[in-house]
XYZ file of C-alpha atoms in Angstrom:
221
model
C 8.083 -14.662 -5.423
C 10.295 -11.729 -4.495
C 8.730 -8.334 -5.125
C 8.043 -4.841 -3.822
C 11.049 -2.821 -2.871
C 9.323 0.003 -1.059
C 5.752 0.690 -0.080
C 3.471 2.873 1.991
C 0.037 1.933 3.310
C -2.316 4.164 5.269
C -5.874 4.878 6.354
C -7.576 8.266 6.495
C -9.626 8.451 9.684
C -11.598 11.442 8.400
C -12.848 9.856 5.169
C -12.508 6.141 5.877
C -10.348 5.701 2.789
C -7.674 3.000 2.830
C -4.822 2.822 0.401
C -1.272 2.104 -0.497
C 1.433 2.610 -3.081
C 4.528 0.633 -3.977
C 7.350 0.271 -6.483
C 9.593 -2.615 -7.436
C 11.996 -4.048 -9.972
C 9.486 -6.885 -10.338
C 6.844 -6.377 -13.078
C 3.124 -6.253 -12.376
C 3.395 -5.932 -8.608
C -0.031 -4.260 -8.461
C -1.589 -7.700 -8.818
C -0.281 -8.564 -5.341
C -0.056 -5.362 -3.353
C -1.532 -3.337 -1.758
C -4.152 -5.747 -0.461
C -7.218 -3.839 0.800
C -10.422 -4.864 2.511
C -12.560 -1.924 3.578
C -13.695 -2.062 7.218
C -10.798 -4.452 7.883
C -7.479 -3.053 6.778
C -4.723 -2.722 4.211
C -1.578 -4.834 3.787
C 1.658 -4.485 1.827
C 3.631 -7.728 1.372
C 7.264 -7.626 0.285
C 10.394 -9.722 0.201
C 9.553 -13.345 -0.641
C 5.803 -12.850 -0.682
C 3.395 -15.371 0.825
C -0.118 -14.369 -0.389
C -1.726 -16.662 2.187
C -0.503 -14.308 4.924
C -2.758 -11.560 3.588
C -5.840 -13.747 3.932
C -4.792 -14.984 7.359
C -4.127 -11.503 8.729
C -7.343 -10.067 7.294
C -9.356 -12.958 8.654
C -7.982 -12.374 12.128
C -8.749 -8.644 11.947
C -12.297 -9.468 10.854
C -12.632 -11.709 13.910
C -11.683 -8.803 16.167
C -7.904 -8.973 16.525
C -5.765 -5.848 16.269
C -3.264 -5.384 13.455
C -0.413 -6.253 15.832
C -2.008 -9.433 17.119
C -3.208 -10.550 13.693
C 0.227 -10.201 12.124
C 2.081 -11.776 15.037
C -0.165 -14.831 15.119
C -0.094 -15.273 11.335
C 3.703 -15.171 11.259
C 3.903 -17.830 13.970
C 2.378 -20.258 11.485
C 4.670 -19.282 8.579
C 7.835 -21.376 8.331
C 9.355 -18.800 5.971
C 8.626 -15.815 8.201
C 12.182 -14.459 8.130
C 11.889 -14.060 4.346
C 8.881 -11.769 4.662
C 8.458 -8.050 4.936
C 4.850 -7.220 5.686
C 3.009 -4.099 6.819
C -0.530 -3.860 8.188
C -2.867 -0.997 9.053
C -6.282 -1.958 10.383
C -9.484 0.026 9.934
C -8.956 1.771 13.291
C -5.541 3.039 12.237
C -3.594 0.564 14.376
C -0.376 -0.572 12.724
C 1.933 -3.559 12.634
C 5.042 -4.373 10.631
C 7.653 -7.098 10.333
C 10.951 -7.184 8.444
C 12.464 -10.651 8.448
C 16.179 -11.094 8.950
C 16.604 -12.832 5.578
C 15.429 -9.835 3.537
C 18.196 -8.165 1.549
C 19.635 -4.909 2.890
C 19.082 -2.034 3.075
C 15.874 -3.060 4.857
C 13.678 -1.286 7.407
C 10.197 -0.126 8.243
C 8.687 2.806 10.124
C 5.274 3.084 11.721
C 3.139 6.066 12.618
C -0.446 6.971 13.382
C -2.395 5.177 10.670
C 0.510 4.422 8.324
C 3.444 2.072 7.697
C 6.346 2.595 5.286
C 8.711 -0.270 4.495
C 11.434 -1.273 2.086
C 14.204 -3.686 1.232
C 16.981 -3.794 -1.381
C 17.097 -0.008 -0.953
C 19.805 2.431 -1.960
C 19.759 3.708 1.627
C 17.649 4.301 4.729
C 16.940 7.812 3.491
C 14.427 6.327 1.027
C 12.071 5.407 3.868
C 12.699 8.543 5.917
C 12.078 10.826 2.941
C 8.876 8.956 2.157
C 7.669 9.504 5.699
C 8.577 13.174 5.645
C 6.766 13.724 2.344
C 3.671 11.848 3.507
C 3.389 13.752 6.773
C 4.090 17.159 5.235
C 1.723 16.844 2.276
C -1.908 17.942 2.307
C -5.076 16.895 0.532
C -6.640 13.501 -0.242
C -4.953 10.311 0.887
C -3.995 9.448 -2.706
C -2.118 12.751 -3.089
C -0.191 12.070 0.094
C 0.691 8.534 -0.976
C 1.943 9.778 -4.328
C 4.039 12.452 -2.625
C 5.758 9.706 -0.659
C 6.420 7.687 -3.802
C 7.952 10.640 -5.591
C 10.176 11.333 -2.591
C 11.472 7.764 -2.727
C 12.042 8.050 -6.454
C 14.215 11.121 -5.928
C 16.385 8.936 -3.673
C 16.542 6.289 -6.463
C 14.843 3.802 -4.125
C 15.396 0.282 -5.467
C 19.096 -0.314 -6.032
C 18.204 -2.691 -8.903
C 16.149 -0.023 -10.682
C 12.378 0.095 -11.068
C 10.033 -1.723 -13.396
C 6.585 -1.390 -11.841
C 4.616 0.920 -9.564
C 1.087 1.056 -8.185
C -1.238 3.340 -6.266
C -4.590 2.210 -4.946
C -7.129 3.817 -2.626
C -10.525 2.322 -1.778
C -13.419 4.482 -0.578
C -16.648 2.488 -1.022
C -16.715 -1.308 -1.112
C -17.324 -2.564 -4.636
C -16.787 0.805 -6.322
C -13.264 1.265 -7.759
C -11.746 4.594 -6.719
C -8.026 5.252 -7.266
C -6.437 2.219 -8.923
C -3.548 2.954 -11.282
C -0.497 0.880 -12.040
C 2.489 0.729 -14.350
C 3.561 -2.840 -15.010
C 6.745 -2.538 -17.082
C 8.558 0.777 -17.426
C 12.081 1.864 -16.337
C 10.582 5.122 -15.040
C 7.622 3.449 -13.399
C 7.048 5.918 -10.565
C 7.190 8.989 -12.779
C 4.888 7.326 -15.313
C 2.479 6.403 -12.528
C 2.437 10.003 -11.346
C 1.670 11.217 -14.879
C -1.303 8.879 -15.110
C -2.523 9.858 -11.670
C -2.229 13.609 -12.214
C -3.929 13.391 -15.596
C -6.969 11.537 -14.277
C -7.409 12.277 -10.582
C -9.507 15.433 -10.824
C -12.136 13.753 -12.964
C -12.382 10.976 -10.389
C -12.566 13.405 -7.460
C -15.252 15.452 -9.248
C -17.526 12.602 -10.345
C -17.008 9.664 -7.981
C -19.475 10.517 -5.196
C -22.239 11.375 -7.672
C -21.666 8.116 -9.550
C -21.848 6.043 -6.363
C -25.017 7.814 -5.224
C -26.706 7.411 -8.601
C -25.957 3.702 -8.669
C -27.187 3.245 -5.124
C -30.443 5.052 -5.892
C -30.904 2.859 -8.929
C -30.447 -0.275 -6.843
C -32.848 0.959 -4.189
C -35.385 1.995 -6.827
């Protein structure tokens, strides 16, 4: 299955949050990516996606391998590796990324401290560079910074085929949904996603910690 045109994944070392955002011409991409396991890492899979890679990489990280080692070893066992574009950030903020030669151009990825941005079938390399600039220059919660990157890509058009779906997800406490919004079928998917996020984020920020604490106290009691 060929999906995800551009994505960003990142961890926040201050809060422990892990998250990612992506957009594609393929509908419903949020069902596949980003793939998050708190205390392990976050993965974005693109190109011709192999979901088994996510499990393999996460399993290796759980067993103590770094993001770089986990991804390298997993790809060695994948006969279709050159069709993949996959990004990994582990819980320590270490990064790894691979863009196979058989992905459609324009294709590239960039890595930084605690984040990876990647894309294929792009209108130009500026999509990725503008995403990185927006992410690094924005302030506030991780979700705000991820959305800033997505909007920057959207201003560059991004996917040369157009967009149909977009997703943003950030996990904070295992088992308690935090930021998880997606648009599955809309020609203005990124802008629609931003509308949903902006409309609802403050309520989540204001009530989330209290909700988690109340539930935990109930379980303990």
